[in-house]
Coordinates of C-alpha atoms in Angstrom, one line a residue:
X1 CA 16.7 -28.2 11.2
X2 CA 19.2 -27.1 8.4
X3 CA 16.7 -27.2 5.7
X4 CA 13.7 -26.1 7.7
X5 CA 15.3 -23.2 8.5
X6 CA 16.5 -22.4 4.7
X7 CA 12.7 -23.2 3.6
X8 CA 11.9 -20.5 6.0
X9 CA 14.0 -17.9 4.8
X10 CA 13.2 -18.8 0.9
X11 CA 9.6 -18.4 2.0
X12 CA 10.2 -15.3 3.7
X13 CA 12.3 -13.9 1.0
X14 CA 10.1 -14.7 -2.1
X15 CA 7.4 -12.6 0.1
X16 CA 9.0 -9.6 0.9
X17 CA 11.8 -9.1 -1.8
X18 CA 12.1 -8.3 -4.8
X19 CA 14.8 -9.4 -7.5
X20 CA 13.6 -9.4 -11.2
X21 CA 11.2 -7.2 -12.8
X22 CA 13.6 -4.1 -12.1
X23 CA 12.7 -3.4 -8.8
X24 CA 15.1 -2.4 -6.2
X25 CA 15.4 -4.8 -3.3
X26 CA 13.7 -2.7 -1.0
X27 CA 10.3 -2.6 -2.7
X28 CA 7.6 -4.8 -1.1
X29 CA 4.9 -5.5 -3.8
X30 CA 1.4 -6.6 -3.2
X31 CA 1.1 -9.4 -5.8
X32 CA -2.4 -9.7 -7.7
X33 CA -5.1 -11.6 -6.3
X34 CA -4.2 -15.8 -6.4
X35 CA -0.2 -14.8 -6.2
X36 CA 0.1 -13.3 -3.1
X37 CA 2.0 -15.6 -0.3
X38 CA -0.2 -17.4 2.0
X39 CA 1.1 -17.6 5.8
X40 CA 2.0 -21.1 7.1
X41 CA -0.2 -23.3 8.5
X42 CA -0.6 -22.8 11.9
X43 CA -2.4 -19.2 12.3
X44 CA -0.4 -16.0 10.8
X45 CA 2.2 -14.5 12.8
X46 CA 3.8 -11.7 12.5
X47 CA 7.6 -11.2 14.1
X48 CA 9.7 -7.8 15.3
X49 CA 13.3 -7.3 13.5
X50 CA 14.3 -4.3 14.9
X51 CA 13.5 -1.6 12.3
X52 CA 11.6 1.6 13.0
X53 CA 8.1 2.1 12.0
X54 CA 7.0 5.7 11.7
X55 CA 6.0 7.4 14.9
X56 CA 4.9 10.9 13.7
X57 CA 1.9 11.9 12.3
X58 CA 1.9 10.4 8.2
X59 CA 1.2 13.1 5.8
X60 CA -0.3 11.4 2.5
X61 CA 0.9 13.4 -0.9
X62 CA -0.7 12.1 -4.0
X63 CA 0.7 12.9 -7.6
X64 CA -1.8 11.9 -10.0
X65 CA 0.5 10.6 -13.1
X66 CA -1.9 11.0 -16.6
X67 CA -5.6 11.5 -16.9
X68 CA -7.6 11.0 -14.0
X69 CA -11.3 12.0 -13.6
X70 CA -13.0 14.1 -11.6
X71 CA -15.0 11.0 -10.6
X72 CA -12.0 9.1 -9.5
X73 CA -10.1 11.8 -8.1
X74 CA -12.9 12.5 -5.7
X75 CA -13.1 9.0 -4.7
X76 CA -9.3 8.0 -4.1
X77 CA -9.2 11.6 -2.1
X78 CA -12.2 10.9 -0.4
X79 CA -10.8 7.8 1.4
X80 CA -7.8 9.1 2.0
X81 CA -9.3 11.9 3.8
X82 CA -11.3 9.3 6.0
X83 CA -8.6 7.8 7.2
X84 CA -7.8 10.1 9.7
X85 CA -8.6 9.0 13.3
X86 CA -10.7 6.0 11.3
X87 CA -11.1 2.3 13.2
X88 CA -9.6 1.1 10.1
X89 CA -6.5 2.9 10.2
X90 CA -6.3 2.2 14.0
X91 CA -5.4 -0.9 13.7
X92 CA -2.0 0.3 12.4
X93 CA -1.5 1.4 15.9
X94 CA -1.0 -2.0 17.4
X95 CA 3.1 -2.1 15.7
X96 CA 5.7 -0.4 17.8
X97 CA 9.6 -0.2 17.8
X98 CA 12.2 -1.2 20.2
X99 CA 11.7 2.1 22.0
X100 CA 8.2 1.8 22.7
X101 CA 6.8 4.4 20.1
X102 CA 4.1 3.3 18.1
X103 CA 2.3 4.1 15.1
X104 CA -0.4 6.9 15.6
X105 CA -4.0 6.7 13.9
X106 CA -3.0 10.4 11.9
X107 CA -3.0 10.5 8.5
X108 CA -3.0 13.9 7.4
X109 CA -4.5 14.9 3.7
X110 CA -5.6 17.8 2.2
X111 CA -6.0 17.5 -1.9
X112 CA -6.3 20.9 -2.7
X113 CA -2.2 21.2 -1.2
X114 CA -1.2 17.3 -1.0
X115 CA -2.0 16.4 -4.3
X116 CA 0.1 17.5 -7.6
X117 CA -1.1 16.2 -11.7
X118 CA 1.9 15.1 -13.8
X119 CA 1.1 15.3 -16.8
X120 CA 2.5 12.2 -18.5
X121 CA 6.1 13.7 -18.0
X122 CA 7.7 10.3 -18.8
X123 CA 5.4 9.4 -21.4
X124 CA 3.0 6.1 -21.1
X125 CA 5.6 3.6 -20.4
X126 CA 7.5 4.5 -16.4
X127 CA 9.6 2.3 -14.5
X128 CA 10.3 2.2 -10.8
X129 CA 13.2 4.8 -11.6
X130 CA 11.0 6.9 -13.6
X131 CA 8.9 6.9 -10.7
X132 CA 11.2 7.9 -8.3
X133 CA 12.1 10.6 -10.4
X134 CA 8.1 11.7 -10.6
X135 CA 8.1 12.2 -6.8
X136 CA 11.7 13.9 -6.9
X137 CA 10.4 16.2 -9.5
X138 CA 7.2 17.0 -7.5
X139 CA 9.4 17.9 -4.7
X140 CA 12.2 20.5 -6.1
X141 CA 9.4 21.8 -8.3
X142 CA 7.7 22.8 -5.1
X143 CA 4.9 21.4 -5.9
X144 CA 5.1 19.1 -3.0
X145 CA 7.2 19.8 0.6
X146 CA 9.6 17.4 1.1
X147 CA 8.7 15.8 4.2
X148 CA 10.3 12.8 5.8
X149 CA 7.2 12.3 8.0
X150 CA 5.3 11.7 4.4
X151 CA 4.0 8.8 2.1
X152 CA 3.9 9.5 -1.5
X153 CA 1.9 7.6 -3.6
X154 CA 2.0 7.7 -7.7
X155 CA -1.0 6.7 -9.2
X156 CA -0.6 6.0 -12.9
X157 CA -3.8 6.6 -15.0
X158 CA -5.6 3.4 -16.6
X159 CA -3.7 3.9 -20.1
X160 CA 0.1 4.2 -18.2
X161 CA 2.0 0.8 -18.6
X162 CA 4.9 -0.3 -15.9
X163 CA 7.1 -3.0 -17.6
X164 CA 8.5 -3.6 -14.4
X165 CA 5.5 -5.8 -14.0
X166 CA 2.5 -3.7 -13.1
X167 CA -0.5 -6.6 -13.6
X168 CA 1.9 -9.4 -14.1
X169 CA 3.8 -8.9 -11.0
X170 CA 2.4 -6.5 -8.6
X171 CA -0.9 -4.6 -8.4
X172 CA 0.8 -2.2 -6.1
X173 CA 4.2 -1.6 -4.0
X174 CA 6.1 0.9 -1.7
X175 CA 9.7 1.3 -0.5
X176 CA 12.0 4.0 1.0
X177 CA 14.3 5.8 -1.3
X178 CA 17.5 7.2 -0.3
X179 CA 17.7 8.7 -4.2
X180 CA 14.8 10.9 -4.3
X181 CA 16.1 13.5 -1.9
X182 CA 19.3 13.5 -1.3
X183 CA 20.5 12.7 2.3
X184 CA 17.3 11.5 3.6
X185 CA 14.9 8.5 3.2
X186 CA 11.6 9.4 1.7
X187 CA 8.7 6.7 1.4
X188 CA 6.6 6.6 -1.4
X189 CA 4.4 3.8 -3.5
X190 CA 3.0 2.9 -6.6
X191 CA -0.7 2.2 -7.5
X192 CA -1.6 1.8 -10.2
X193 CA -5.3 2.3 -11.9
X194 CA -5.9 -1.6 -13.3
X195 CA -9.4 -0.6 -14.5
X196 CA -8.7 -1.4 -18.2
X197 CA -5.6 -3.6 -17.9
X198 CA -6.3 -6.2 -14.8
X199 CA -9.6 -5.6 -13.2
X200 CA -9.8 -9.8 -12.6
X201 CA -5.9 -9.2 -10.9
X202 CA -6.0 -5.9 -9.0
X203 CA -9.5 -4.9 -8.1
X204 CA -11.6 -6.7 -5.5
X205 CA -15.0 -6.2 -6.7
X206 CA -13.9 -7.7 -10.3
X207 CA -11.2 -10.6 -9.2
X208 CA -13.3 -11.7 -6.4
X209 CA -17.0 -10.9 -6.5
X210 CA -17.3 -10.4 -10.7
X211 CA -19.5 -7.3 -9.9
X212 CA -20.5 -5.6 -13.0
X213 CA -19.9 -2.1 -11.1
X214 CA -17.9 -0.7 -7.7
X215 CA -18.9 0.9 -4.4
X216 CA -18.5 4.7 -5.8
X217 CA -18.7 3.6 -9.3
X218 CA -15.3 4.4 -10.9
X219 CA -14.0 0.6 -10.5
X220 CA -10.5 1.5 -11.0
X221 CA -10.1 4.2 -8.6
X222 CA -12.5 2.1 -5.8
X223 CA -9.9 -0.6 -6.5
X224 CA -6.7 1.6 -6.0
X225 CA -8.4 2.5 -2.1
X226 CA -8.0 -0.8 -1.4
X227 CA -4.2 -1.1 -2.9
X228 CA -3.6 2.4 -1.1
X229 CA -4.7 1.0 2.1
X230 CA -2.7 -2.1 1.7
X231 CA 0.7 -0.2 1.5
X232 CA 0.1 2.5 3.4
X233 CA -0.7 0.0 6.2
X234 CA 2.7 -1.4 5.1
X235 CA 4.8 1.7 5.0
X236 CA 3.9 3.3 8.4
X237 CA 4.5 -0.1 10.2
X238 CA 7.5 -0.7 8.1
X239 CA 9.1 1.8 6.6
X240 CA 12.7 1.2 5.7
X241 CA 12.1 -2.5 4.8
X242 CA 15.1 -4.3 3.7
X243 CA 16.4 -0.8 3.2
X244 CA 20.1 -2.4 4.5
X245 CA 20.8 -4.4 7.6
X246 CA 18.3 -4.8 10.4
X247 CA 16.2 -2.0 8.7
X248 CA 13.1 -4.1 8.8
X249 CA 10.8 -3.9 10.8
X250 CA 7.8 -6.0 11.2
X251 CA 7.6 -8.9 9.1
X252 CA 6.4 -12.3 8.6
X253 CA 6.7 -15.8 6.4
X254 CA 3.8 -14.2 4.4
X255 CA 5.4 -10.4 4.4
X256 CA 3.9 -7.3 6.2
X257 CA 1.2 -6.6 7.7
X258 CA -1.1 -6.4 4.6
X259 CA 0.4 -9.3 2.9
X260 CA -1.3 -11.6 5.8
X261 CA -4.9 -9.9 5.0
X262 CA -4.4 -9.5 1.1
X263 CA -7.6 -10.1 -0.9
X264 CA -9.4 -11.1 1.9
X265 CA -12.4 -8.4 2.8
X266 CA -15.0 -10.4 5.6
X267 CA -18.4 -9.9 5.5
X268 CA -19.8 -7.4 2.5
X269 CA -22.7 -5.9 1.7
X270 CA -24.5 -5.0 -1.4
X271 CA -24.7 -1.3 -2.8
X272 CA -28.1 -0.5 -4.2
X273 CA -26.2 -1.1 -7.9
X274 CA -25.1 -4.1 -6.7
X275 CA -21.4 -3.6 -5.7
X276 CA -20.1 -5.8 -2.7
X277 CA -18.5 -3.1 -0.1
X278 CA -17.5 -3.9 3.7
X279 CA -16.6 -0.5 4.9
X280 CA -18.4 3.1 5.6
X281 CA -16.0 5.9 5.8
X282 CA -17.3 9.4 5.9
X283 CA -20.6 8.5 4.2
X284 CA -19.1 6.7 1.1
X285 CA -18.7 2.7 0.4
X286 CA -15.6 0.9 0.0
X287 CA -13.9 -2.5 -0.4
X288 CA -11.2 -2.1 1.5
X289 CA -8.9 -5.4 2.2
X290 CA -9.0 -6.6 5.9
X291 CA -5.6 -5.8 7.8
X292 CA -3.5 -8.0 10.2
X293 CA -3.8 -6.5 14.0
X294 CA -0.6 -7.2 16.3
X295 CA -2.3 -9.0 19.3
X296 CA 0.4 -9.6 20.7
X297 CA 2.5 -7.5 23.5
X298 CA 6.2 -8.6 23.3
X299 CA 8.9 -8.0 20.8
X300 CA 8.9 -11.5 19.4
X301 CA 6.6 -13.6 17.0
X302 CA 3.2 -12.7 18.1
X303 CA -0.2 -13.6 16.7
X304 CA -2.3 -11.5 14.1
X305 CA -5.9 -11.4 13.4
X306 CA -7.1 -10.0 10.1
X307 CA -10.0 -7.5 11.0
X308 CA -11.3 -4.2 9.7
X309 CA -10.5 -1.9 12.0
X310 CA -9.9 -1.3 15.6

């Protein structure tokens, strides 16, 4: 029972925390596709800790670190923007705390005052500190509002390198900082654009389906919507994970909530180009990775089914 029971928390901890590659402890990466943590066999479940998740309505705030186009700018704001109210974002709605509050299908985003361009500021090489830093700047340059309700996402350009392990490591992550704003716990995340440095790690169409071309067709910017998806999903069900004692929220022997679903997408269709998508948000095509639903009702270990939406 001993050693079951340490297997278990190995597992668990090789899935959800993170101790080389300069990360803090808190940050939850999604691995590149073929490294990411399978659930045990059994069915995926996914268990209540006693965190808090985040209740209020999620305000998105996107800082754009290097050279974006116009192209992919349009498409990562684009989805964003359709996530509001969206059957795919509802399925976030299924986690809850201890007090009964649950996660609301808002996200609020509105590029022309939630999105910010840094301009290389730390040069082509940024860490996870350096990153942190990004978001602080953003925010007491008032360039963004500092708003604990808020996810901020840094998405570094296709020639911006993270030796903490960006391809190697993680395609993505998100955590809560306690060193971004002083006195308060802001959630952010890294995506980065793996167009030119991973497309067979970090982007679906590429890694799984060897499509020649993506839904929107800017394949590093349709690959970060997936990413974005992923730990967004994360963050709002989980905010404060392993942020100190009892912190977390809902976890599992494969992670979070998008750990259970990663790389998998369900049934696809083909664009007229020939790009495998499974979602229509808004009009547009995307490739969005299917997300674990809580189906069950009590604070304990409860069942999960990886759908697209609802």
């Amino acid at each position: 029972m001993k050693k079951c029971l340490l297997s278990c928390v190995i597992c668990l901890c090789f899935a959800t925390c993170v101790f080389a590659q300069g990360l803090p402890r808190s940050m939850h990466v999604l691995r590149p596709y073929g490294q990411q943590p399978q659930p045990p066999a059994g069915g995926k479940t996914i268990t209540y800790n006693g965190g808090p998740i985040m209740s209020a309505p999620t305000t998105v705030y996107v800082i754009y670190y290097g050279t974006w186009s116009t192209r992919a700018t349009t498409v990562v704001d684009n989805f964003i923007s359709a996530l509001n109210g969206s059957p795919q974002f509802n399925v976030n709605t299924t986690y809850f705390d201890k007090t009964g509050a649950v996660v609301q299908n808002t996200v609020l985003y509105d590029p022309k005052v939630d999105s910010y361009v840094d301009n290389y500021s730390f040069g082509k090489n940024i860490n996870d500190g350096q990153i942190q830093q990004v978001v602080a700047n953003a925010i007491s340059g008032g360039h963004l509002p500092n708003d604990v309700n808020g996810v901020y996402f840094v998405l570094t350009a296709t020639d911006v390198k993270d030796p903490d392990g960006f391809c190697s490591f993680f395609c993505g992550y998100h955590g809560p900082s306690t060193s971004i704003v002083q006195g308060e716990t802001i959630k952010y995340s890294m995506v980065g654009n793996a167009a030119t440095q991973c497309p067979s790690g970090c982007i679906g169409n590429t890694a799984i389906y060897h499509d020649k071309t993506s839904p929107n067709g800017d394949m590093g910017a349709d690959g970060a919507v997936s990413v974005i998806y992923h730990e967004l999903s994360e963050t709002v069900s989980d905010p404060e994970v392993n942020l100190g004692f009892n912190t977390t929220a809902w976890n599992g022997a494969f992670g979070e909530n998008g750990d259970a679903c990663a790389w998998m997408f369900g049934t696809t269709k083909l664009t007229s180009k020939g790009a495998h998508y499974n979602n229509v948000m808004s009009g547009h095509p995307y490739l969005i990775q299917l997300m674990l639903r809580n189906d069950g009702t009590s604070l304990g270990t409860d069942p999960g089914t990886c759908v697209k939406g609802k």
